[in-house]
Tab-separated table of C-alpha atoms and ligand atoms in Angstrom:
chain	number	residue	atom	x	y	z
A	1	UNK	CA	46.316	-7.034	-9.774
A	2	UNK	CA	43.660	-9.286	-10.612
A	3	UNK	CA	42.160	-9.130	-14.026
A	4	UNK	CA	38.514	-8.871	-12.812
A	5	UNK	CA	39.612	-5.875	-10.503
A	6	UNK	CA	41.139	-4.272	-13.387
A	7	UNK	CA	37.930	-4.719	-15.537
A	8	UNK	CA	35.676	-3.268	-12.635
A	9	UNK	CA	37.922	-0.289	-12.331
A	10	UNK	CA	37.604	0.475	-15.968
A	11	UNK	CA	33.839	0.138	-15.824
A	12	UNK	CA	33.029	1.663	-12.588
A	13	UNK	CA	33.314	5.383	-12.428
A	14	UNK	CA	30.758	6.992	-9.748
A	15	UNK	CA	29.260	10.176	-11.225
A	16	UNK	CA	29.580	11.842	-7.693
A	17	UNK	CA	31.988	11.213	-4.728
A	18	UNK	CA	29.762	12.838	-2.150
A	19	UNK	CA	26.262	14.066	-1.706
A	20	UNK	CA	26.398	17.853	-0.978
A	21	UNK	CA	25.376	17.490	2.665
A	22	UNK	CA	28.459	15.177	3.143
A	23	UNK	CA	30.735	17.320	0.935
A	24	UNK	CA	30.184	20.444	2.986
A	25	UNK	CA	31.268	18.645	6.331
A	26	UNK	CA	34.713	17.867	4.746
A	27	UNK	CA	38.124	19.545	5.466
A	28	UNK	CA	39.307	22.626	3.688
A	29	UNK	CA	41.232	21.250	0.520
A	30	UNK	CA	39.450	18.004	0.184
A	31	UNK	CA	38.728	16.904	-3.427
A	32	UNK	CA	35.081	16.040	-4.141
A	33	UNK	CA	32.896	15.493	-7.300
A	34	UNK	CA	29.158	16.645	-6.613
A	35	UNK	CA	26.374	16.463	-9.108
A	36	UNK	CA	22.938	17.853	-9.236
A	37	UNK	CA	20.844	20.764	-10.652
A	38	UNK	CA	22.181	24.377	-11.069
A	39	UNK	CA	19.784	26.257	-8.725
A	40	UNK	CA	21.323	29.711	-9.210
A	41	UNK	CA	23.808	31.292	-11.471
A	42	UNK	CA	25.415	34.661	-11.275
A	43	UNK	CA	27.895	35.834	-13.717
A	44	UNK	CA	29.732	39.078	-12.820
A	45	UNK	CA	32.311	38.667	-15.481
A	46	UNK	CA	35.336	38.218	-13.400
A	47	UNK	CA	33.749	35.555	-11.191
A	48	UNK	CA	30.877	33.223	-11.674
A	49	UNK	CA	28.894	32.210	-8.583
A	50	UNK	CA	26.626	28.893	-8.985
A	51	UNK	CA	24.420	27.022	-6.392
A	52	UNK	CA	24.224	23.400	-7.138
A	53	UNK	CA	21.413	21.387	-5.593
A	54	UNK	CA	21.089	17.732	-5.066
A	55	UNK	CA	18.670	15.818	-2.931
A	56	UNK	CA	20.676	16.508	0.268
A	57	UNK	CA	21.119	20.263	-0.003
A	58	UNK	CA	22.846	23.060	-1.873
A	59	UNK	CA	26.353	24.176	-2.193
A	60	UNK	CA	27.950	27.379	-3.697
A	61	UNK	CA	30.550	26.838	-6.596
A	62	UNK	CA	32.868	29.762	-7.056
A	63	UNK	CA	34.838	30.166	-10.276
A	64	UNK	CA	37.170	33.103	-10.467
A	65	UNK	CA	38.686	33.950	-13.885
A	66	UNK	CA	42.285	33.658	-13.634
A	67	UNK	CA	42.252	31.411	-10.820
A	68	UNK	CA	40.234	28.899	-12.574
A	69	UNK	CA	40.769	28.128	-16.197
A	70	UNK	CA	38.307	30.023	-18.634
A	71	UNK	CA	37.086	26.990	-20.128
A	72	UNK	CA	35.907	25.698	-16.837
A	73	UNK	CA	34.118	29.021	-15.979
A	74	UNK	CA	32.360	29.191	-19.295
A	75	UNK	CA	31.043	25.669	-18.906
A	76	UNK	CA	29.434	26.607	-15.518
A	77	UNK	CA	27.330	29.369	-17.380
A	78	UNK	CA	24.351	27.276	-18.160
A	79	UNK	CA	20.580	27.790	-17.755
A	80	UNK	CA	19.217	27.033	-14.320
A	81	UNK	CA	18.213	23.585	-13.849
A	82	UNK	CA	20.824	22.141	-16.109
A	83	UNK	CA	22.233	19.007	-14.725
A	84	UNK	CA	25.992	19.088	-13.949
A	85	UNK	CA	28.867	17.424	-12.015
A	86	UNK	CA	31.510	19.529	-10.625
A	87	UNK	CA	34.971	18.176	-9.374
A	88	UNK	CA	36.924	20.455	-7.309
A	89	UNK	CA	38.247	21.754	-3.834
A	90	UNK	CA	36.374	22.421	-0.630
A	91	UNK	CA	37.368	25.928	0.727
A	92	UNK	CA	35.934	27.034	4.066
A	93	UNK	CA	34.989	30.593	5.362
A	94	UNK	CA	35.145	33.377	2.728
A	95	UNK	CA	31.941	34.693	1.122
A	96	UNK	CA	29.956	31.528	0.901
A	97	UNK	CA	26.488	31.489	2.275
A	98	UNK	CA	26.943	28.318	4.314
A	99	UNK	CA	30.646	28.935	5.146
A	100	UNK	CA	31.755	26.426	2.487
A	101	UNK	CA	32.404	26.749	-1.276
A	102	UNK	CA	33.799	24.502	-3.994
A	103	UNK	CA	36.553	25.709	-6.423
A	104	UNK	CA	35.878	23.863	-9.645
A	105	UNK	CA	38.883	22.181	-11.550
A	106	UNK	CA	36.348	20.163	-13.837
A	107	UNK	CA	32.801	20.799	-14.897
A	108	UNK	CA	30.620	18.353	-16.898
A	109	UNK	CA	27.235	19.016	-18.263
A	110	UNK	CA	25.233	15.791	-17.765
A	111	UNK	CA	21.588	17.026	-18.838
A	112	UNK	CA	20.815	20.189	-20.871
A	113	UNK	CA	17.810	22.479	-20.521
A	114	UNK	CA	15.889	22.513	-23.737
A	115	UNK	CA	13.660	25.667	-23.916
A	116	UNK	CA	11.962	27.218	-21.000
A	117	UNK	CA	11.881	25.350	-17.575
A	118	UNK	CA	8.015	25.604	-16.547
A	119	UNK	CA	8.771	27.506	-13.403
A	120	UNK	CA	11.637	28.835	-11.414
A	121	UNK	CA	12.529	26.219	-8.690
A	122	UNK	CA	14.555	28.844	-6.907
A	123	UNK	CA	12.047	31.583	-6.677
A	124	UNK	CA	10.179	31.237	-3.363
A	125	UNK	CA	8.012	34.404	-3.980
A	126	UNK	CA	6.557	33.174	-7.318
A	127	UNK	CA	5.310	29.747	-6.682
A	128	UNK	CA	2.732	28.702	-8.981
A	129	UNK	CA	-0.792	27.253	-8.318
A	130	UNK	CA	-1.180	23.680	-7.359
A	131	UNK	CA	-2.484	22.745	-10.809
A	132	UNK	CA	0.532	24.025	-12.501
A	133	UNK	CA	2.806	22.456	-9.944
A	134	UNK	CA	1.031	19.151	-10.457
A	135	UNK	CA	1.119	19.385	-14.278
A	136	UNK	CA	5.003	19.675	-13.790
A	137	UNK	CA	5.432	17.381	-10.750
A	138	UNK	CA	9.052	16.430	-12.011
A	139	UNK	CA	9.982	20.333	-11.431
A	140	UNK	CA	7.912	20.920	-8.360
A	141	UNK	CA	9.561	17.886	-6.705
A	142	UNK	CA	12.863	19.573	-6.920
A	143	UNK	CA	11.849	22.003	-4.302
A	144	UNK	CA	13.288	20.734	-0.972
A	145	UNK	CA	9.946	21.304	0.943
A	146	UNK	CA	8.243	19.251	-1.644
A	147	UNK	CA	10.574	16.402	-1.191
A	148	UNK	CA	10.114	16.782	2.481
A	149	UNK	CA	6.652	15.916	2.276
A	150	UNK	CA	7.385	12.515	0.541
A	151	UNK	CA	10.173	11.748	3.215
A	152	UNK	CA	7.688	12.228	5.935
A	153	UNK	CA	5.245	9.916	4.102
A	154	UNK	CA	8.080	7.368	3.851
A	155	UNK	CA	8.694	7.482	7.452
A	156	UNK	CA	4.802	7.211	8.162
A	157	UNK	CA	4.626	4.058	6.092
A	158	UNK	CA	7.899	2.470	7.488
A	159	UNK	CA	6.819	3.243	11.029
A	160	UNK	CA	3.313	1.588	10.387
A	161	UNK	CA	5.097	-1.475	9.132
A	162	UNK	CA	8.010	-1.655	11.674
A	163	UNK	CA	5.517	-1.383	14.491
A	164	UNK	CA	3.349	-4.181	13.369
A	165	UNK	CA	6.043	-6.672	12.207
A	166	UNK	CA	7.539	-6.246	15.826
A	167	UNK	CA	4.169	-7.171	17.213
A	168	UNK	CA	4.107	-10.342	15.142
A	169	UNK	CA	1.627	-9.266	12.590
A	170	UNK	CA	2.262	-10.722	9.088
A	171	UNK	CA	2.161	-8.824	5.805
A	172	UNK	CA	-0.204	-9.785	2.920
A	173	UNK	CA	-1.070	-8.558	-0.450
A	174	UNK	CA	-4.645	-8.285	-1.357
A	175	UNK	CA	-6.099	-8.289	-4.875
A	176	UNK	CA	-6.898	-4.910	-6.729
A	177	UNK	CA	-9.363	-6.647	-9.251
A	178	UNK	CA	-12.930	-7.325	-7.786
A	179	UNK	CA	-16.234	-8.313	-8.722
A	180	UNK	CA	-18.379	-6.361	-6.091
A	181	UNK	CA	-18.382	-3.329	-4.027
A	182	UNK	CA	-16.929	-3.247	-0.442
A	183	UNK	CA	-17.699	0.263	0.711
A	184	UNK	CA	-20.860	1.316	-1.129
A	185	UNK	CA	-22.192	0.350	-4.562
A	186	UNK	CA	-21.911	3.858	-6.415
A	187	UNK	CA	-18.250	4.502	-6.100
A	188	UNK	CA	-16.801	1.874	-8.303
A	189	UNK	CA	-14.512	2.078	-11.333
A	190	UNK	CA	-15.568	-0.452	-13.722
A	191	UNK	CA	-12.698	-2.058	-15.638
A	192	UNK	CA	-12.626	-4.226	-18.792
A	193	UNK	CA	-11.830	-7.810	-17.505
A	194	UNK	CA	-12.533	-10.371	-20.278
A	195	UNK	CA	-16.239	-11.082	-20.621
A	196	UNK	CA	-16.781	-10.408	-16.798
A	197	UNK	CA	-17.884	-7.526	-14.929
A	198	UNK	CA	-15.131	-6.210	-12.747
A	199	UNK	CA	-14.066	-3.141	-10.771
A	200	UNK	CA	-10.932	-1.849	-9.086
A	201	UNK	CA	-11.022	-2.510	-5.218
A	202	UNK	CA	-12.375	0.222	-3.131
A	203	UNK	CA	-10.634	-1.268	-0.079
A	204	UNK	CA	-8.946	-4.663	0.675
A	205	UNK	CA	-11.810	-5.249	3.178
A	206	UNK	CA	-13.363	-8.561	1.943
A	207	UNK	CA	-9.980	-10.061	1.292
A	208	UNK	CA	-8.208	-9.295	4.650
A	209	UNK	CA	-11.323	-10.815	6.348
A	210	UNK	CA	-10.956	-13.825	4.220
A	211	UNK	CA	-7.144	-14.272	5.139
A	212	UNK	CA	-8.260	-14.204	8.813
A	213	UNK	CA	-10.743	-16.864	8.094
A	214	UNK	CA	-7.924	-18.854	6.649
A	215	UNK	CA	-6.068	-18.778	9.998
A	216	UNK	CA	-3.730	-15.709	9.451
A	217	UNK	CA	-5.248	-13.895	12.483
A	218	UNK	CA	-2.732	-10.923	12.721
A	219	UNK	CA	-2.267	-9.391	9.477
A	220	UNK	CA	-1.450	-5.950	7.942
A	221	UNK	CA	-1.103	-4.730	4.257
A	222	UNK	CA	-0.419	-1.284	2.325
A	223	UNK	CA	-2.339	-0.996	-0.851
A	224	UNK	CA	-3.824	1.415	-3.405
A	225	UNK	CA	-7.468	1.808	-3.346
A	226	UNK	CA	-9.836	3.253	-5.991
A	227	UNK	CA	-12.946	5.447	-5.201
A	228	UNK	CA	-15.047	6.807	-8.170
A	229	UNK	CA	-16.335	9.672	-5.723
A	230	UNK	CA	-17.090	12.531	-8.482
A	231	UNK	CA	-17.019	15.418	-5.901
A	232	UNK	CA	-13.513	17.235	-5.476
A	233	UNK	CA	-12.556	17.956	-1.929
A	234	UNK	CA	-9.193	18.807	-0.337
A	235	UNK	CA	-9.419	15.601	1.574
A	236	UNK	CA	-10.415	13.112	-1.121
A	237	UNK	CA	-8.737	11.436	-3.974
A	238	UNK	CA	-9.749	8.799	-6.394
A	239	UNK	CA	-6.693	6.697	-5.873
A	240	UNK	CA	-5.587	6.494	-2.275
A	241	UNK	CA	-3.087	4.502	-0.242
A	242	UNK	CA	-4.493	2.509	2.716
A	243	UNK	CA	-2.585	1.036	5.717
A	244	UNK	CA	-4.840	-1.654	7.150
A	245	UNK	CA	-4.840	-4.404	9.663
A	246	UNK	CA	-7.283	-7.241	10.457
A	247	UNK	CA	-7.211	-9.458	13.590
A	248	UNK	CA	-8.860	-12.762	14.400
A	249	UNK	CA	-10.103	-13.273	17.861
A	250	UNK	CA	-10.647	-9.590	18.392
A	251	UNK	CA	-13.135	-6.993	18.937
A	252	UNK	CA	-13.296	-3.179	18.163
A	253	UNK	CA	-11.553	-2.372	21.536
A	254	UNK	CA	-8.664	-4.752	20.870
A	255	UNK	CA	-7.878	-3.205	17.602
A	256	UNK	CA	-8.364	0.209	18.734
A	257	UNK	CA	-5.655	-0.685	21.382
A	258	UNK	CA	-3.465	-1.552	18.390
A	259	UNK	CA	-4.407	1.486	16.549
A	260	UNK	CA	-3.658	3.902	19.412
A	261	UNK	CA	-0.198	2.397	19.805
A	262	UNK	CA	0.482	2.551	15.919
A	263	UNK	CA	-0.447	6.138	15.908
A	264	UNK	CA	1.675	7.137	18.751
A	265	UNK	CA	4.464	5.073	17.021
A	266	UNK	CA	4.137	6.881	13.710
A	267	UNK	CA	4.064	10.360	15.213
A	268	UNK	CA	7.124	9.510	17.390
A	269	UNK	CA	9.085	8.267	14.594
A	270	UNK	CA	8.305	11.288	12.347
A	271	UNK	CA	9.027	13.844	15.200
A	272	UNK	CA	12.469	11.935	15.868
A	273	UNK	CA	13.502	11.294	12.255
A	274	UNK	CA	12.144	14.158	10.270
A	275	UNK	CA	13.076	17.114	12.291
A	276	UNK	CA	14.646	19.084	9.337
A	277	UNK	CA	11.460	18.067	6.967
A	278	UNK	CA	9.014	19.347	9.702
A	279	UNK	CA	10.865	22.514	10.185
A	280	UNK	CA	10.941	23.067	6.300
A	281	UNK	CA	7.048	22.391	6.390
A	282	UNK	CA	6.580	24.784	9.276
A	283	UNK	CA	4.936	21.857	11.109
A	284	UNK	CA	5.229	20.693	14.643
A	285	UNK	CA	4.347	16.994	15.630
A	286	UNK	CA	2.974	16.426	19.118
A	287	UNK	CA	3.338	12.891	20.555
A	288	UNK	CA	0.278	11.961	22.465
A	289	UNK	CA	0.396	9.597	25.476
A	290	UNK	CA	-3.023	8.275	24.814
A	291	UNK	CA	-6.048	8.685	22.387
A	292	UNK	CA	-9.212	8.970	24.068
A	293	UNK	CA	-12.289	7.148	22.948
A	294	UNK	CA	-15.930	8.628	23.030
A	295	UNK	CA	-19.025	7.310	21.853
A	296	UNK	CA	-21.059	8.519	18.899
A	297	UNK	CA	-23.651	9.485	21.316
A	298	UNK	CA	-21.551	11.153	23.784
A	299	UNK	CA	-20.071	13.519	21.060
A	300	UNK	CA	-23.538	14.285	19.813
A	301	UNK	CA	-24.470	15.368	23.227
A	302	UNK	CA	-21.275	17.555	23.451
A	303	UNK	CA	-22.022	19.176	20.117
A	304	UNK	CA	-25.814	19.824	21.199
A	305	UNK	CA	-24.480	21.335	24.440
A	306	UNK	CA	-22.376	23.652	22.302
A	307	UNK	CA	-25.218	24.934	20.457
A	308	UNK	CA	-24.709	22.847	17.245
A	309	UNK	CA	-27.697	21.727	15.160
A	310	UNK	CA	-27.019	18.059	15.074
A	311	UNK	CA	-29.506	15.069	15.739
A	312	UNK	CA	-28.590	11.511	16.744
A	313	UNK	CA	-28.252	9.624	13.347
A	314	UNK	CA	-26.532	12.457	11.500
A	315	UNK	CA	-23.226	11.997	10.209
A	316	UNK	CA	-20.523	14.537	11.623
A	317	UNK	CA	-19.374	17.328	9.216
A	318	UNK	CA	-15.557	18.314	9.001
A	319	UNK	CA	-16.461	21.255	10.985
A	320	UNK	CA	-17.830	19.062	13.675
A	321	UNK	CA	-14.731	16.882	13.637
A	322	UNK	CA	-12.594	19.853	14.220
A	323	UNK	CA	-14.814	21.435	16.884
A	324	UNK	CA	-15.052	18.035	18.795
A	325	UNK	CA	-11.045	18.019	18.917
A	326	UNK	CA	-11.163	21.387	20.501
A	327	UNK	CA	-14.032	20.466	23.042
A	328	UNK	CA	-12.095	17.253	23.994
A	329	UNK	CA	-8.788	19.076	24.066
A	330	UNK	CA	-6.939	16.260	21.904
A	331	UNK	CA	-5.522	16.379	18.514
A	332	UNK	CA	-6.393	12.736	18.173
A	333	UNK	CA	-9.475	10.801	19.269
A	334	UNK	CA	-11.751	7.983	18.580
A	335	UNK	CA	-15.480	8.022	17.938
A	336	UNK	CA	-16.811	4.560	18.768
A	337	UNK	CA	-20.243	2.909	18.673
A	338	UNK	CA	-21.852	4.457	15.722
A	339	UNK	CA	-25.412	4.218	14.368
A	340	UNK	CA	-25.405	1.012	12.338
A	341	UNK	CA	-27.153	2.625	9.352
A	342	UNK	CA	-24.153	5.143	8.883
A	343	UNK	CA	-21.511	2.400	8.731
A	344	UNK	CA	-20.547	-0.320	6.066
A	345	UNK	CA	-22.526	-3.427	5.941
A	346	UNK	CA	-19.960	-5.643	7.512
A	347	UNK	CA	-19.942	-3.789	10.811
A	348	UNK	CA	-21.013	-5.830	13.664
A	349	UNK	CA	-24.309	-4.546	15.409
A	350	UNK	CA	-23.762	-4.061	19.060
A	351	UNK	CA	-25.198	-7.006	21.300
A	352	UNK	CA	-27.329	-4.643	23.499
A	353	UNK	CA	-28.769	-2.465	20.752
A	354	UNK	CA	-28.868	-3.453	17.002
A	355	UNK	CA	-29.094	0.275	15.947
A	356	UNK	CA	-25.646	0.789	17.204
A	357	UNK	CA	-22.527	-1.100	15.729
A	358	UNK	CA	-18.967	-1.647	16.884
A	359	UNK	CA	-17.429	0.615	14.273
A	360	UNK	CA	-15.156	3.474	15.072
A	361	UNK	CA	-13.276	6.450	13.171
A	362	UNK	CA	-10.042	7.955	14.394
A	363	UNK	CA	-9.807	11.673	14.059
A	364	UNK	CA	-6.526	13.517	13.982
A	365	UNK	CA	-6.247	17.413	13.740
A	366	UNK	CA	-9.859	17.648	12.808
A	367	UNK	CA	-9.887	15.174	10.109
A	368	UNK	CA	-10.896	11.501	9.751
A	369	UNK	CA	-7.712	9.511	9.099
A	370	UNK	CA	-8.874	6.234	9.698
A	371	UNK	CA	-12.066	3.942	10.188
A	372	UNK	CA	-12.538	0.328	11.289
A	373	UNK	CA	-14.936	-1.968	13.211
A	374	UNK	CA	-15.594	-5.374	14.629
A	375	UNK	CA	-16.926	-7.416	11.594
A	376	UNK	CA	-20.048	-9.506	11.389
A	377	UNK	CA	-18.778	-13.235	11.117
A	378	UNK	CA	-22.363	-14.821	11.076
A	379	UNK	CA	-23.041	-15.594	7.415
A	380	UNK	CA	-26.730	-15.201	7.768
A	381	UNK	CA	-26.693	-11.758	9.650
A	382	UNK	CA	-24.094	-10.725	6.910
A	383	UNK	CA	-26.305	-11.612	4.081
A	384	UNK	CA	-29.130	-9.908	5.841
A	385	UNK	CA	-27.174	-6.646	6.301
A	386	UNK	CA	-26.062	-6.800	2.534
A	387	UNK	CA	-29.773	-6.995	1.505
A	388	UNK	CA	-30.607	-4.068	3.932
A	389	UNK	CA	-28.131	-1.936	2.040
A	390	UNK	CA	-29.829	-2.739	-1.236
A	391	UNK	CA	-26.927	-4.868	-2.442
A	392	UNK	CA	-27.193	-8.315	-3.957
A	393	UNK	CA	-25.928	-11.124	-1.606
A	394	UNK	CA	-25.315	-13.062	-4.852
A	395	UNK	CA	-22.482	-10.886	-5.679
A	396	UNK	CA	-20.851	-11.625	-2.290
A	397	UNK	CA	-21.235	-15.243	-2.439
A	398	UNK	CA	-17.595	-16.033	-2.279
A	399	UNK	CA	-17.304	-13.632	0.783
A	400	UNK	CA	-20.510	-14.998	2.689
A	401	UNK	CA	-19.077	-18.593	2.100
A	402	UNK	CA	-16.006	-17.882	3.730
A	403	UNK	CA	-17.957	-17.448	6.969
A	404	UNK	CA	-19.669	-20.821	6.967
A	405	UNK	CA	-16.623	-23.110	7.539
A	406	UNK	CA	-15.913	-21.811	11.165
A	407	UNK	CA	-15.433	-18.004	11.383
A	408	UNK	CA	-13.770	-16.413	14.369
A	409	UNK	CA	-14.777	-13.082	15.741
A	410	UNK	CA	-12.578	-10.599	14.151
A	411	UNK	CA	-11.851	-6.735	13.699
A	412	UNK	CA	-9.742	-4.340	11.825
A	413	UNK	CA	-8.974	-0.786	10.480
A	414	UNK	CA	-7.597	1.349	7.802
A	415	UNK	CA	-5.391	4.360	7.994
A	416	UNK	CA	-5.245	6.606	4.662
A	417	UNK	CA	-1.634	7.126	4.141
A	418	UNK	CA	-2.239	10.436	2.463
A	419	UNK	CA	-4.660	12.041	5.088
A	420	UNK	CA	-2.275	11.166	8.073
A	421	UNK	CA	0.659	12.625	5.954
A	422	UNK	CA	-1.487	15.839	5.189
A	423	UNK	CA	-2.195	16.373	8.977
A	424	UNK	CA	1.316	15.555	10.171
A	425	UNK	CA	2.750	18.080	7.560
A	426	UNK	CA	0.092	20.709	8.293
A	427	UNK	CA	-0.906	20.819	4.467
A	428	UNK	CA	-4.333	22.145	3.273
A	429	UNK	CA	-4.724	19.924	0.251
A	430	UNK	CA	-4.474	16.096	0.196
A	431	UNK	CA	-3.016	16.299	-3.363
A	432	UNK	CA	-0.021	17.565	-2.092
A	433	UNK	CA	0.970	14.161	-0.364
A	434	UNK	CA	0.815	12.026	-3.294
A	435	UNK	CA	3.188	12.321	-6.180
A	436	UNK	CA	0.883	11.883	-9.025
A	437	UNK	CA	-2.783	12.469	-7.603
A	438	UNK	CA	-5.708	11.163	-9.365
A	439	UNK	CA	-8.915	13.097	-9.136
A	440	UNK	CA	-11.811	13.582	-11.472
A	441	UNK	CA	-9.871	16.327	-13.433
A	442	UNK	CA	-6.460	14.852	-13.224
A	443	UNK	CA	-5.338	11.796	-15.275
A	444	UNK	CA	-1.940	13.069	-16.339
A	445	UNK	CA	0.939	13.101	-15.499
B	1	LIG	P1	-13.030	3.996	4.839
B	1	LIG	O1	-13.695	3.941	3.504
B	1	LIG	O2	-13.411	4.850	5.964
B	1	LIG	O3	-12.908	2.506	5.411
B	1	LIG	O4	-11.414	4.378	4.473
B	1	LIG	C1	-10.361	4.120	5.376
B	1	LIG	C2	-9.367	5.415	5.390
B	1	LIG	O5	-8.904	5.561	4.169
B	1	LIG	C3	-8.776	6.887	3.839
B	1	LIG	N1	-9.787	7.045	2.505
B	1	LIG	C4	-9.397	8.148	1.637
B	1	LIG	N2	-8.278	8.986	1.421
B	1	LIG	C5	-8.346	9.767	0.469
B	1	LIG	N3	-9.306	9.819	-0.427
B	1	LIG	C6	-10.360	8.907	-0.596
B	1	LIG	N4	-11.326	8.997	-1.333
B	1	LIG	C7	-10.334	7.921	0.712
B	1	LIG	N5	-11.331	6.989	0.962
B	1	LIG	C8	-10.739	6.504	2.138
B	1	LIG	C9	-9.255	7.664	4.863
B	1	LIG	C10	-10.288	6.694	5.685
B	1	LIG	O6	-10.364	7.036	6.965
B	1	LIG	N6	-12.566	-1.017	4.729
B	1	LIG	C11	-12.763	0.196	5.642
B	1	LIG	C12	-11.722	0.204	6.692
B	1	LIG	C13	-11.992	-0.933	7.700
B	1	LIG	O7	-12.884	-1.006	8.268
B	1	LIG	O8	-10.893	-1.788	7.905
B	1	LIG	C14	-12.514	1.428	4.710
B	1	LIG	O9	-12.095	1.405	3.645
B	1	LIG	O10	-8.184	7.964	5.667
C-alpha cells in the first residue's frame, strides 16, 4: 500500500455512511452509520425506541436490553434534539413505522442539548407562532416542511438560471451600493460610505440597463435588493431577492415572451422535481401552457363591469388582482400598457399615447410576482421623466450619460424570488420563504 493512501485512511473517517433515505432502502442485515437529531425517544425500560432525523428523512432505532449492550441503550437515552450518530444493522418488517429499523451496535453523542430546546420539533399540534419560529429559525428549519420551502425556492432559482443560460443569456453581478434611487425616492436605506451619500440598491435596474448599453444585450442576474418600506404586509420584505433580465433590441412584448417561457419552465421544474415537498406543503402546482395578456384599460373595464369601484388611473388593490385572475380564469396573467404616472420613471411612454407606457406586471395566484417594461433610451426624454417625478437628474448623471453614446431600444423584468415561492408553496406570509427575513421589527437573527 502506498504511504499517501495510508495517511488518507487514517485521517478520513466519514461521520455517516448513509443518509436515512438511502439506509432504509438497504437489504436486511446491512451495516450503516446514520447521523442526525433525536426526533423522538421512548424508554419503556426493557426497550428504547428512538427516531433519528436527518435532512433526508427519519428512521426508528430499536434497542432492546439484553439484545443490545446496556451502555449502548443508556447512551441512546438523551434529550430530544441531541445530535448522535448510530451504527447498526438494518432490520426489516417487525414493529417499525416505516417497516425498517436499526439495531444499534454503537452510539456516539456528537452534540449535546444544553437547557431547554425552544420548542418541540416533533409536536405538530403545538407549532409556535411565526415570530417565535423566526426567532429560533435554526430550530424551525429542522421541521421537514420548512426545509421543503427552501428546496422549492432553490429549484425556482435554478430553473430561472438554467432556462436563460440555455437561451444564450449571460449572467452579470450588479452593485448593491448606489448613489441614487431607482424605484422611488423615499424607500432607500442610507449607508455610511466614506464622505459620500450612499444607499443600498432598491434594484439592479440602472446597472442592468448600462450593461446592455455596453453591448451585453441578453443578460440575467439574481441579487438581494433593499426597500425601506416602513409598512408591514404579508407580501413585503425590506430585503428581497430579485431574478432579473434585460435585453437590448427588444420591446415589452419580446421580454414578456421570455418571461412567459421562464414562468412555465419554473412551474414545470418544481412540479416535476419537488413532488414530495409540494405534498408536504399541501400545495399543487399547475403548469399553464400560456400566460394571457390584458391591457390595464381592459382590466379596469372588466372590474367596473363586475361592479367594482375603480377608475382609470387607479392602481389595483390585492383584492382586485385576485378577482381579475378569477374573472380571466387563469392563475397567471400579464397586465400591460399601464398609465405612465403609475410606473417608474424609466418606463417607455407609448408612441400612440404618452399617458400610457410599455410597462407590465405578472400576476400569479392573485399576487404581483414580477414587473417590467420597455425602457426609455432617449437621454432627453429620460431626464424629463426624472424631473417629472420630482427627482434630480443631477443624481442620475452617470445613468443618463450611458444613453448618449448610442443606446439601443431595450426592455427587461424582475421576478421576486420570495413572492413566486410563496405562491407556489401556497403560503400566507412571505417571511416563510426567506431564511432570515428582514422587516421593520426584525433585524435578528
Ligand atoms: P418592482 O419594484 O416591481 O420592479 O420589483 C420587482 C419584483 O420584485 C419583488 N419585490 C418585492 N418582494 C418582496 N418585498 C418587497 N419589498 C419587494 N419589492 C419588490 C416583487 C416585484 O414584482 N426594476 C424593476 C423591475 C424591472 O422593471 O426590471 C423593479 O424593481 O415580486
